[in-house]
């Protein structure tokens, strides 16, 4: 017993140990705060959690769920990128192969798809909860704006991911979606003011989304790059801001 | 309450995880392979009991050892051809049908009419049968399948279906320069199309396309009747006659040496009528026309394969050269014979001053 304690003391006195665990276990308020703040991983959590914050029935943990699903989608998405090639001649075949030939590939693909649907649902419910509890009011009005941007980005992630299987469902969904873009005022060639501003089929928002005047290889590549790189990076950056502002705007909202 | 809910959801997660793992280890297709290898093993065991020869027994035992530990795996046929999006196709094709339909002997037996011309490992399955070749579960793989010949024939809604299939045959074929026209004698089941006989065509076309029909009926339809009276045909044996059949009959089969109809009738140029006749019967004449009008693709006229190739009657020349009883002109160039004899008669009777200078001069010399 003494030997074990001796080794533990020896270990905790080493330079390496002290570099990692910098603040010991002294149970004072200050030390507990230091433990959290001086660790890059732990500092993501608040030093102190108000009692009402752990009550599930106020927030329903919807924001947290959304973020968890986002992380899950990132992991499964990266795994899917190992098998999927965004080439019009291969995309659909790759997806079928994923379903039938890759071990647990079907689980990978279906869970990514269902999680995508789930994220849209939880993010909507999250917004509804924030609205109903009045948590968008000052001082949290800026975070509400960030939240709206994140909602739009979630929809865009869902939209761009829809084309990637390159099946009939996705193809026609993108056809409808981008044609709606074409009818948008100012930005689309079919919308109001298009002629006035010289917006044509080859320079409007639809052209930007499709990379051409019709759905073809560039559209798939654009959807892929936006889905896997562009939007996740922007959404991730905004999420950092969003979570940071939750803390800075008075902690997680609770009952008055 | 909360604990029970937690327990329940944990159990659900565990069960679903186990189901996924089971699905990975025991896929749907595996049971077919298990069944197949089991059958094979039993057959070999039975054989083993009845054989006595030492060598044979050893061979069968080696086979048995292999069958006792079979390797269950996905089997696939990688199909040739560039199926690009630009051609409204969805990428490289792969037929995995043989993963479940694993008994090749059984397949060969049920495909005996086509397996020789379209080996499974080159042409795959989906070119005729449809469905999703990549897929490995029954519902998805058999979606839009043409299971029997009846279903395949029902697929013939318009001529393009057939043309598309010929095209795909040409793509899949191992020889690079194969064109769709090489498969023009195939019907939608991949078998050789049947010759319907000119009688079927005549039912409508004597009235419909009278000048064309009359012209051909008078001359080329009678072609076989003419050669039937030719001395070299009568004297010749079956091998000699086969050379006549090649051009003077309809639907001559080089392998069997048989023909479908005497004389150069409709289907000699328009191709076997099974598909287009059925289109016309069903009131889809315009679709039938598309197929019947690919006549030039049959290369019946000239070239090296067609009937009007040079030196096509060389063997006849030899016969008449050797024979002393027959006037070569009478049988070999009856038209010239007639013109010359008419001209000579006129000269004899004195009605005509001299032979028409425009008369074609024959340049065929017979050395006796």
mmCIF file of C-alpha atoms in Angstrom, chain B residues 40 187 261 283 360:
data_model
loop_
_atom_site.group_PDB
_atom_site.id
_atom_site.type_symbol
_atom_site.label_atom_id
_atom_site.label_comp_id
_atom_site.label_asym_id
_atom_site.label_seq_id
_atom_site.Cartn_x
_atom_site.Cartn_y
_atom_site.Cartn_z
ATOM 1 C CA UNK B 40 -23.316 -29.499 -54.075
ATOM 2 C CA UNK B 187 -35.271 -10.088 -80.743
ATOM 3 C CA UNK B 261 -38.306 -19.524 -97.364
ATOM 4 C CA UNK B 283 -51.525 -1.413 -84.818
ATOM 5 C CA UNK B 360 -24.293 -5.153 -124.941
#
